[in-house]
Amino acid sequence: ETGVTQSPTHLIKTRGQQVTLRCSSQSGHNTVSWYQQALGQGPQFIFQYYREEENGRGNFPPRFSGLQFPNYSSELNVNALELDDSALYLCASSLGSPRMSSGNTIYFGEGSWLTVV
Amino acid sequence: GNSVTQMEGPVTLSEEAFLTINCTYTATGYPSLFWYVQYPGEGLQLLLKATKADDKGSNKGFEATYRKETTSFHLEKGSVQVSDSAVYFCALSGNSGNTPLVFGKGTRLSVIA
């Protein structure tokens, strides 16, 4: 049990639709990041939020967007869904700062399985 | 950029066999290194980590040593159990704060009784 909860756990969307995934981070954690894990692959970094501001982004198009709220919970929004967006979306939280050294333990949620048909 | 390469699976072992999963990395500076485990239908769980050269991370009988000279972080366990069947991911994070994880592609381990 990592204290990171995600919803929904499974959902099916149609190509072209929009989806919002939600994440509640572990208590006290100020940093949340999102990863996409395609079937049989390792997770790929989408973006990260630190104290409500995006402070890092992977190689994903602008139709992937996010928010972090004052309580540090977060949303991932994907517009104009494509078939290749079908994946497990993982939220992760940590207590960090850009000025800290690396090695912060990052805790993952169980993920949201998205299927685009 | 930073990258992680781990041995291709699947790996199938008998119970009580010795396990090694190789992992090498490419990174600038001094990254932190991690092993995560993913059981069927679940998210990722941190198995162990090491934050500087020659550190040994260990947990639940698994060990990995941060070898800067060979840029490696191989995962080992002396005697695997059926319950260890899962996918194992090697990962690194860069040497400044709040940097994201870069993962390998994962190695599926199946342990048979």
mmCIF file of N, CA and C in Angstrom, chain A:
data_model
loop_
_atom_site.group_PDB
_atom_site.id
_atom_site.type_symbol
_atom_site.label_atom_id
_atom_site.label_comp_id
_atom_site.label_asym_id
_atom_site.label_seq_id
_atom_site.Cartn_x
_atom_site.Cartn_y
_atom_site.Cartn_z
ATOM 1 N N GLU A 1 0.848 -1.198 0.000
ATOM 2 C CA GLU A 1 0.000 0.000 0.000
ATOM 3 C C GLU A 1 0.884 1.248 0.000
ATOM 4 N N THR A 2 0.820 2.019 -1.091
ATOM 5 C CA THR A 2 1.720 3.169 -1.218
ATOM 6 C C THR A 2 1.071 4.467 -0.799
ATOM 7 N N GLY A 3 -0.233 4.483 -0.621
ATOM 8 C CA GLY A 3 -0.923 5.727 -0.290
ATOM 9 C C GLY A 3 -1.240 6.571 -1.498
ATOM 10 N N VAL A 4 -0.941 6.094 -2.691
ATOM 11 C CA VAL A 4 -1.274 6.800 -3.926
ATOM 12 C C VAL A 4 -2.477 6.091 -4.540
ATOM 13 N N THR A 5 -3.557 6.827 -4.722
ATOM 14 C CA THR A 5 -4.765 6.212 -5.257
ATOM 15 C C THR A 5 -5.145 6.861 -6.585
ATOM 16 N N GLN A 6 -5.593 6.026 -7.500
ATOM 17 C CA GLN A 6 -5.954 6.500 -8.828
ATOM 18 C C GLN A 6 -7.372 6.061 -9.169
ATOM 19 N N SER A 7 -8.027 6.891 -9.995
ATOM 20 C CA SER A 7 -9.358 6.527 -10.483
ATOM 21 C C SER A 7 -9.573 7.084 -11.877
ATOM 22 N N PRO A 8 -10.365 6.412 -12.682
ATOM 23 C CA PRO A 8 -10.912 5.071 -12.451
ATOM 24 C C PRO A 8 -9.843 4.007 -12.652
ATOM 25 N N THR A 9 -10.133 2.789 -12.301
ATOM 26 C CA THR A 9 -9.147 1.722 -12.474
ATOM 27 C C THR A 9 -9.148 1.191 -13.899
ATOM 28 N N HIS A 10 -10.316 1.163 -14.509
ATOM 29 C CA HIS A 10 -10.426 0.715 -15.896
ATOM 30 C C HIS A 10 -11.442 1.603 -16.607
ATOM 31 N N LEU A 11 -11.170 1.909 -17.862
ATOM 32 C CA LEU A 11 -12.172 2.600 -18.662
ATOM 33 C C LEU A 11 -11.928 2.358 -20.141
ATOM 34 N N ILE A 12 -13.013 2.463 -20.884
ATOM 35 C CA ILE A 12 -12.970 2.284 -22.332
ATOM 36 C C ILE A 12 -13.509 3.551 -22.978
ATOM 37 N N LYS A 13 -12.753 4.074 -23.937
ATOM 38 C CA LYS A 13 -13.148 5.287 -24.651
ATOM 39 C C LYS A 13 -13.074 5.032 -26.150
ATOM 40 N N THR A 14 -13.757 5.898 -26.870
ATOM 41 C CA THR A 14 -13.756 5.818 -28.323
ATOM 42 C C THR A 14 -12.739 6.802 -28.888
ATOM 43 N N ARG A 15 -12.112 6.426 -29.972
ATOM 44 C CA ARG A 15 -11.149 7.308 -30.643
ATOM 45 C C ARG A 15 -11.760 8.695 -30.857
ATOM 46 N N GLY A 16 -10.987 9.730 -30.544
ATOM 47 C CA GLY A 16 -11.450 11.102 -30.688
ATOM 48 C C GLY A 16 -12.028 11.701 -29.419
ATOM 49 N N GLN A 17 -12.404 10.854 -28.472
ATOM 50 C CA GLN A 17 -12.946 11.356 -27.212
ATOM 51 C C GLN A 17 -11.840 11.911 -26.319
ATOM 52 N N GLN A 18 -12.274 12.465 -25.191
ATOM 53 C CA GLN A 18 -11.359 13.013 -24.207
ATOM 54 C C GLN A 18 -11.495 12.203 -22.918
ATOM 55 N N VAL A 19 -10.415 12.134 -22.137
ATOM 56 C CA VAL A 19 -10.454 11.381 -20.883
ATOM 57 C C VAL A 19 -9.734 12.171 -19.790
ATOM 58 N N THR A 20 -10.225 12.031 -18.583
ATOM 59 C CA THR A 20 -9.575 12.612 -17.410
ATOM 60 C C THR A 20 -9.314 11.510 -16.398
ATOM 61 N N LEU A 21 -8.077 11.387 -15.989
ATOM 62 C CA LEU A 21 -7.670 10.424 -14.970
ATOM 63 C C LEU A 21 -7.255 11.192 -13.727
ATOM 64 N N ARG A 22 -7.544 10.621 -12.571
ATOM 65 C CA ARG A 22 -7.308 11.331 -11.321
ATOM 66 C C ARG A 22 -6.364 10.576 -10.406
ATOM 67 N N CYS A 23 -5.680 11.347 -9.584
ATOM 68 C CA CYS A 23 -4.679 10.768 -8.694
ATOM 69 C C CYS A 23 -4.662 11.527 -7.385
ATOM 70 N N SER A 24 -4.683 10.792 -6.304
ATOM 71 C CA SER A 24 -4.519 11.373 -4.984
ATOM 72 C C SER A 24 -3.168 10.925 -4.461
ATOM 73 N N SER A 25 -2.287 11.859 -4.220
ATOM 74 C CA SER A 25 -0.926 11.498 -3.850
ATOM 75 C C SER A 25 -0.822 11.149 -2.370
ATOM 76 N N GLN A 26 0.300 10.562 -2.016
ATOM 77 C CA GLN A 26 0.544 10.214 -0.618
ATOM 78 C C GLN A 26 0.594 11.500 0.210
ATOM 79 N N SER A 27 0.053 11.402 1.406
ATOM 80 C CA SER A 27 -0.036 12.563 2.278
ATOM 81 C C SER A 27 1.317 13.246 2.450
ATOM 82 N N GLY A 28 1.347 14.550 2.226
ATOM 83 C CA GLY A 28 2.569 15.325 2.417
ATOM 84 C C GLY A 28 3.456 15.405 1.201
ATOM 85 N N HIS A 29 3.172 14.606 0.170
ATOM 86 C CA HIS A 29 4.007 14.634 -1.029
ATOM 87 C C HIS A 29 3.626 15.817 -1.902
ATOM 88 N N ASN A 30 4.649 16.583 -2.337
ATOM 89 C CA ASN A 30 4.385 17.788 -3.109
ATOM 90 C C ASN A 30 4.653 17.624 -4.601
ATOM 91 N N THR A 31 5.106 16.475 -4.994
ATOM 92 C CA THR A 31 5.468 16.247 -6.393
ATOM 93 C C THR A 31 4.675 15.062 -6.927
ATOM 94 N N VAL A 32 4.064 15.260 -8.078
ATOM 95 C CA VAL A 32 3.330 14.160 -8.706
ATOM 96 C C VAL A 32 3.784 14.058 -10.156
ATOM 97 N N SER A 33 3.930 12.849 -10.627
ATOM 98 C CA SER A 33 4.319 12.619 -12.011
ATOM 99 C C SER A 33 3.425 11.547 -12.604
ATOM 100 N N TRP A 34 3.315 11.577 -13.905
ATOM 101 C CA TRP A 34 2.488 10.634 -14.639
ATOM 102 C C TRP A 34 3.345 9.878 -15.649
ATOM 103 N N TYR A 35 3.047 8.596 -15.775
ATOM 104 C CA TYR A 35 3.764 7.732 -16.707
ATOM 105 C C TYR A 35 2.749 6.941 -17.524
ATOM 106 N N GLN A 36 3.129 6.653 -18.764
ATOM 107 C CA GLN A 36 2.325 5.782 -19.624
ATOM 108 C C GLN A 36 3.071 4.470 -19.799
ATOM 109 N N GLN A 37 2.379 3.369 -19.557
ATOM 110 C CA GLN A 37 2.995 2.058 -19.738
ATOM 111 C C GLN A 37 2.188 1.273 -20.758
ATOM 112 N N ALA A 38 2.728 1.178 -21.957
ATOM 113 C CA ALA A 38 2.092 0.359 -22.991
ATOM 114 C C ALA A 38 2.337 -1.109 -22.679
ATOM 115 N N LEU A 39 1.515 -1.964 -23.233
ATOM 116 C CA LEU A 39 1.595 -3.394 -22.951
ATOM 117 C C LEU A 39 2.986 -3.934 -23.294
ATOM 118 N N GLY A 40 3.603 -4.607 -22.322
ATOM 119 C CA GLY A 40 4.904 -5.210 -22.561
ATOM 120 C C GLY A 40 6.079 -4.256 -22.557
ATOM 121 N N GLN A 41 5.842 -3.013 -22.168
ATOM 122 C CA GLN A 41 6.902 -1.998 -22.163
ATOM 123 C C GLN A 41 7.115 -1.444 -20.757
ATOM 124 N N GLY A 42 8.223 -0.726 -20.600
ATOM 125 C CA GLY A 42 8.444 -0.002 -19.360
ATOM 126 C C GLY A 42 7.681 1.309 -19.367
ATOM 127 N N PRO A 43 7.430 1.858 -18.200
ATOM 128 C CA PRO A 43 6.724 3.145 -18.124
ATOM 129 C C PRO A 43 7.523 4.255 -18.792
ATOM 130 N N GLN A 44 6.799 5.166 -19.459
ATOM 131 C CA GLN A 44 7.397 6.324 -20.101
ATOM 132 C C GLN A 44 6.892 7.584 -19.406
ATOM 133 N N PHE A 45 7.798 8.472 -19.073
ATOM 134 C CA PHE A 45 7.475 9.707 -18.364
ATOM 135 C C PHE A 45 6.657 10.640 -19.240
ATOM 136 N N ILE A 46 5.508 11.101 -18.711
ATOM 137 C CA ILE A 46 4.679 12.057 -19.445
ATOM 138 C C ILE A 46 4.998 13.476 -18.984
ATOM 139 N N PHE A 47 4.725 13.756 -17.714
ATOM 140 C CA PHE A 47 5.089 15.055 -17.134
ATOM 141 C C PHE A 47 5.060 14.976 -15.618
ATOM 142 N N GLN A 48 5.520 16.057 -15.014
ATOM 143 C CA GLN A 48 5.627 16.124 -13.560
ATOM 144 C C GLN A 48 5.174 17.492 -13.080
ATOM 145 N N TYR A 49 4.540 17.506 -11.919
ATOM 146 C CA TYR A 49 4.125 18.752 -11.292
ATOM 147 C C TYR A 49 4.762 18.859 -9.918
ATOM 148 N N TYR A 50 5.257 20.041 -9.636
ATOM 149 C CA TYR A 50 5.834 20.349 -8.319
ATOM 150 C C TYR A 50 5.144 21.601 -7.814
ATOM 151 N N ARG A 51 4.464 21.479 -6.709
ATOM 152 C CA ARG A 51 3.738 22.603 -6.115
ATOM 153 C C ARG A 51 2.885 23.329 -7.149
ATOM 154 N N GLU A 52 2.096 22.582 -7.841
ATOM 155 C CA GLU A 52 1.066 23.039 -8.779
ATOM 156 C C GLU A 52 1.588 23.551 -10.109
ATOM 157 N N GLU A 53 2.892 23.455 -10.346
ATOM 158 C CA GLU A 53 3.426 23.912 -11.633
ATOM 159 C C GLU A 53 4.135 22.762 -12.341
ATOM 160 N N GLU A 54 3.955 22.712 -13.657
ATOM 161 C CA GLU A 54 4.640 21.683 -14.430
ATOM 162 C C GLU A 54 6.130 21.992 -14.420
ATOM 163 N N ASN A 55 6.961 21.014 -14.055
ATOM 164 C CA ASN A 55 8.406 21.265 -14.019
ATOM 165 C C ASN A 55 9.186 20.171 -14.736
ATOM 166 N N GLY A 56 8.548 19.548 -15.690
ATOM 167 C CA GLY A 56 9.255 18.570 -16.515
ATOM 168 C C GLY A 56 8.248 17.875 -17.405
ATOM 169 N N ARG A 57 8.648 17.575 -18.623
ATOM 170 C CA ARG A 57 7.745 16.947 -19.570
ATOM 171 C C ARG A 57 8.521 15.989 -20.456
ATOM 172 N N GLY A 58 7.955 14.840 -20.701
ATOM 173 C CA GLY A 58 8.546 13.876 -21.607
ATOM 174 C C GLY A 58 8.111 14.128 -23.036
ATOM 175 N N ASN A 59 8.371 13.168 -23.894
ATOM 176 C CA ASN A 59 8.097 13.323 -25.312
ATOM 177 C C ASN A 59 6.652 12.947 -25.642
ATOM 178 N N PHE A 60 5.739 13.733 -25.146
ATOM 179 C CA PHE A 60 4.316 13.514 -25.403
ATOM 180 C C PHE A 60 3.718 14.787 -25.999
ATOM 181 N N PRO A 61 2.744 14.639 -26.905
ATOM 182 C CA PRO A 61 2.165 15.821 -27.565
ATOM 183 C C PRO A 61 1.326 16.647 -26.603
ATOM 184 N N PRO A 62 1.012 17.901 -27.021
ATOM 185 C CA PRO A 62 0.260 18.815 -26.137
ATOM 186 C C PRO A 62 -1.139 18.330 -25.779
ATOM 187 N N ARG A 63 -1.683 17.362 -26.517
ATOM 188 C CA ARG A 63 -3.023 16.886 -26.149
ATOM 189 C C ARG A 63 -3.000 16.113 -24.830
ATOM 190 N N PHE A 64 -1.810 15.829 -24.328
ATOM 191 C CA PHE A 64 -1.655 15.312 -22.971
ATOM 192 C C PHE A 64 -1.398 16.520 -22.067
ATOM 193 N N SER A 65 -2.296 16.765 -21.146
ATOM 194 C CA SER A 65 -2.141 17.902 -20.246
ATOM 195 C C SER A 65 -2.504 17.484 -18.834
ATOM 196 N N GLY A 66 -2.137 18.332 -17.889
ATOM 197 C CA GLY A 66 -2.391 17.957 -16.512
ATOM 198 C C GLY A 66 -2.620 19.144 -15.609
ATOM 199 N N LEU A 67 -2.955 18.820 -14.383
ATOM 200 C CA LEU A 67 -3.140 19.814 -13.342
ATOM 201 C C LEU A 67 -2.684 19.218 -12.027
ATOM 202 N N GLN A 68 -2.195 20.082 -11.153
ATOM 203 C CA GLN A 68 -1.994 19.679 -9.772
ATOM 204 C C GLN A 68 -2.725 20.694 -8.906
ATOM 205 N N PHE A 69 -3.449 20.224 -7.930
ATOM 206 C CA PHE A 69 -4.289 21.080 -7.099
ATOM 207 C C PHE A 69 -3.568 21.449 -5.802
ATOM 208 N N PRO A 70 -4.098 22.446 -5.061
ATOM 209 C CA PRO A 70 -3.431 22.863 -3.815
ATOM 210 C C PRO A 70 -3.233 21.726 -2.819
ATOM 211 N N ASN A 71 -4.088 20.720 -2.852
ATOM 212 C CA ASN A 71 -3.884 19.586 -1.927
ATOM 213 C C ASN A 71 -2.940 18.545 -2.544
ATOM 214 N N TYR A 72 -2.323 18.881 -3.670
ATOM 215 C CA TYR A 72 -1.334 18.067 -4.377
ATOM 216 C C TYR A 72 -1.930 16.889 -5.133
ATOM 217 N N SER A 73 -3.262 16.754 -5.135
ATOM 218 C CA SER A 73 -3.846 15.757 -6.023
ATOM 219 C C SER A 73 -3.673 16.229 -7.462
ATOM 220 N N SER A 74 -3.940 15.342 -8.400
ATOM 221 C CA SER A 74 -3.594 15.672 -9.789
ATOM 222 C C SER A 74 -4.568 15.047 -10.762
ATOM 223 N N GLU A 75 -4.627 15.620 -11.951
ATOM 224 C CA GLU A 75 -5.376 15.067 -13.067
ATOM 225 C C GLU A 75 -4.483 14.966 -14.297
ATOM 226 N N LEU A 76 -4.752 13.945 -15.080
ATOM 227 C CA LEU A 76 -4.157 13.822 -16.413
ATOM 228 C C LEU A 76 -5.308 13.870 -17.404
ATOM 229 N N ASN A 77 -5.219 14.758 -18.357
ATOM 230 C CA ASN A 77 -6.226 14.878 -19.397
ATOM 231 C C ASN A 77 -5.605 14.518 -20.748
ATOM 232 N N VAL A 78 -6.340 13.735 -21.501
ATOM 233 C CA VAL A 78 -5.892 13.415 -22.856
ATOM 234 C C VAL A 78 -7.029 13.737 -23.807
ATOM 235 N N ASN A 79 -6.758 14.603 -24.765
ATOM 236 C CA ASN A 79 -7.753 14.980 -25.772
ATOM 237 C C ASN A 79 -7.539 14.191 -27.055
ATOM 238 N N ALA A 80 -8.585 14.150 -27.866
ATOM 239 C CA ALA A 80 -8.490 13.528 -29.192
ATOM 240 C C ALA A 80 -7.809 12.167 -29.117
ATOM 241 N N LEU A 81 -8.387 11.293 -28.329
ATOM 242 C CA LEU A 81 -7.776 9.995 -28.091
ATOM 243 C C LEU A 81 -7.500 9.223 -29.375
ATOM 244 N N GLU A 82 -6.344 8.559 -29.373
ATOM 245 C CA GLU A 82 -5.943 7.697 -30.478
ATOM 246 C C GLU A 82 -5.821 6.264 -29.971
ATOM 247 N N LEU A 83 -5.872 5.323 -30.906
ATOM 248 C CA LEU A 83 -5.799 3.910 -30.505
ATOM 249 C C LEU A 83 -4.519 3.621 -29.716
ATOM 250 N N ASP A 84 -3.415 4.272 -30.114
ATOM 251 C CA ASP A 84 -2.127 4.040 -29.450
ATOM 252 C C ASP A 84 -2.064 4.600 -28.033
ATOM 253 N N ASP A 85 -3.092 5.340 -27.642
ATOM 254 C CA ASP A 85 -3.130 5.838 -26.255
ATOM 255 C C ASP A 85 -3.570 4.746 -25.286
ATOM 256 N N SER A 86 -3.991 3.616 -25.806
ATOM 257 C CA SER A 86 -4.369 2.496 -24.945
ATOM 258 C C SER A 86 -3.158 2.048 -24.140
ATOM 259 N N ALA A 87 -3.268 2.098 -22.816
ATOM 260 C CA ALA A 87 -2.116 1.811 -21.956
ATOM 261 C C ALA A 87 -2.559 1.848 -20.502
ATOM 262 N N LEU A 88 -1.619 1.496 -19.647
ATOM 263 C CA LEU A 88 -1.782 1.700 -18.206
ATOM 264 C C LEU A 88 -1.162 3.054 -17.864
ATOM 265 N N TYR A 89 -1.925 3.915 -17.218
ATOM 266 C CA TYR A 89 -1.418 5.232 -16.835
ATOM 267 C C TYR A 89 -1.148 5.220 -15.330
ATOM 268 N N LEU A 90 0.079 5.482 -15.008
ATOM 269 C CA LEU A 90 0.537 5.409 -13.625
ATOM 270 C C LEU A 90 0.807 6.799 -13.080
ATOM 271 N N CYS A 91 0.304 7.029 -11.901
ATOM 272 C CA CYS A 91 0.592 8.247 -11.167
ATOM 273 C C CYS A 91 1.607 7.908 -10.084
ATOM 274 N N ALA A 92 2.511 8.824 -9.842
ATOM 275 C CA ALA A 92 3.527 8.602 -8.810
ATOM 276 C C ALA A 92 3.697 9.866 -7.994
ATOM 277 N N SER A 93 3.935 9.712 -6.714
ATOM 278 C CA SER A 93 4.153 10.895 -5.886
ATOM 279 C C SER A 93 5.436 10.759 -5.084
ATOM 280 N N SER A 94 5.982 11.900 -4.732
ATOM 281 C CA SER A 94 7.205 11.925 -3.936
ATOM 282 C C SER A 94 7.285 13.262 -3.210
ATOM 283 N N LEU A 95 8.170 13.289 -2.238
ATOM 284 C CA LEU A 95 8.433 14.540 -1.537
ATOM 285 C C LEU A 95 9.766 15.029 -2.052
ATOM 286 N N GLY A 96 9.758 16.128 -2.781
ATOM 287 C CA GLY A 96 10.986 16.547 -3.414
ATOM 288 C C GLY A 96 11.079 18.023 -3.617
ATOM 289 N N SER A 97 12.211 18.404 -4.155
ATOM 290 C CA SER A 97 12.490 19.789 -4.487
ATOM 291 C C SER A 97 13.542 19.787 -5.576
ATOM 292 N N PRO A 98 13.444 20.712 -6.525
ATOM 293 C CA PRO A 98 14.477 20.775 -7.563
ATOM 294 C C PRO A 98 15.876 20.980 -7.000
ATOM 295 N N ARG A 99 15.943 21.457 -5.748
ATOM 296 C CA ARG A 99 17.271 21.715 -5.175
ATOM 297 C C ARG A 99 17.800 20.524 -4.388
ATOM 298 N N MET A 100 16.982 19.509 -4.222
ATOM 299 C CA MET A 100 17.431 18.339 -3.489
ATOM 300 C C MET A 100 18.259 17.441 -4.385
ATOM 301 N N SER A 101 19.052 16.602 -3.789
ATOM 302 C CA SER A 101 19.758 15.592 -4.567
ATOM 303 C C SER A 101 18.761 14.528 -4.990
ATOM 304 N N SER A 102 19.136 13.749 -5.962
ATOM 305 C CA SER A 102 18.234 12.715 -6.465
ATOM 306 C C SER A 102 18.168 11.563 -5.472
ATOM 307 N N GLY A 103 17.292 10.600 -5.780
ATOM 308 C CA GLY A 103 17.189 9.445 -4.908
ATOM 309 C C GLY A 103 15.956 9.465 -4.047
ATOM 310 N N ASN A 104 15.095 10.518 -4.223
ATOM 311 C CA ASN A 104 13.824 10.498 -3.503
ATOM 312 C C ASN A 104 13.063 9.242 -3.883
ATOM 313 N N THR A 105 12.471 8.614 -2.886
ATOM 314 C CA THR A 105 11.647 7.450 -3.195
ATOM 315 C C THR A 105 10.355 7.902 -3.840
ATOM 316 N N ILE A 106 10.021 7.304 -4.946
ATOM 317 C CA ILE A 106 8.821 7.638 -5.714
ATOM 318 C C ILE A 106 7.834 6.490 -5.560
ATOM 319 N N TYR A 107 6.630 6.819 -5.154
ATOM 320 C CA TYR A 107 5.600 5.818 -4.885
ATOM 321 C C TYR A 107 4.546 5.848 -5.987
ATOM 322 N N PHE A 108 4.211 4.671 -6.487
ATOM 323 C CA PHE A 108 3.272 4.569 -7.586
ATOM 324 C C PHE A 108 1.901 4.097 -7.111
ATOM 325 N N GLY A 109 0.887 4.564 -7.822
ATOM 326 C CA GLY A 109 -0.454 4.034 -7.631
ATOM 327 C C GLY A 109 -0.634 2.760 -8.443
ATOM 328 N N GLU A 110 -1.840 2.191 -8.341
ATOM 329 C CA GLU A 110 -2.134 0.941 -9.039
ATOM 330 C C GLU A 110 -2.357 1.158 -10.533
ATOM 331 N N GLY A 111 -2.618 2.392 -10.924
ATOM 332 C CA GLY A 111 -2.773 2.697 -12.336
ATOM 333 C C GLY A 111 -4.214 2.709 -12.806
ATOM 334 N N SER A 112 -4.401 3.355 -13.942
ATOM 335 C CA SER A 112 -5.693 3.377 -14.648
ATOM 336 C C SER A 112 -5.491 2.749 -16.021
ATOM 337 N N TRP A 113 -6.248 1.694 -16.263
ATOM 338 C CA TRP A 113 -6.148 1.014 -17.560
ATOM 339 C C TRP A 113 -7.100 1.697 -18.531
ATOM 340 N N LEU A 114 -6.532 2.277 -19.591
ATOM 341 C CA LEU A 114 -7.331 2.941 -20.606
ATOM 342 C C LEU A 114 -7.294 2.121 -21.889
ATOM 343 N N THR A 115 -8.465 1.825 -22.398
ATOM 344 C CA THR A 115 -8.575 1.165 -23.700
ATOM 345 C C THR A 115 -9.297 2.112 -24.647
ATOM 346 N N VAL A 116 -8.697 2.374 -25.788
ATOM 347 C CA VAL A 116 -9.309 3.227 -26.807
ATOM 348 C C VAL A 116 -9.705 2.338 -27.982
ATOM 349 N N VAL A 117 -11.002 2.418 -28.324
ATOM 350 C CA VAL A 117 -11.506 1.552 -29.403
ATOM 351 C C VAL A 117 -12.005 2.393 -30.580
#
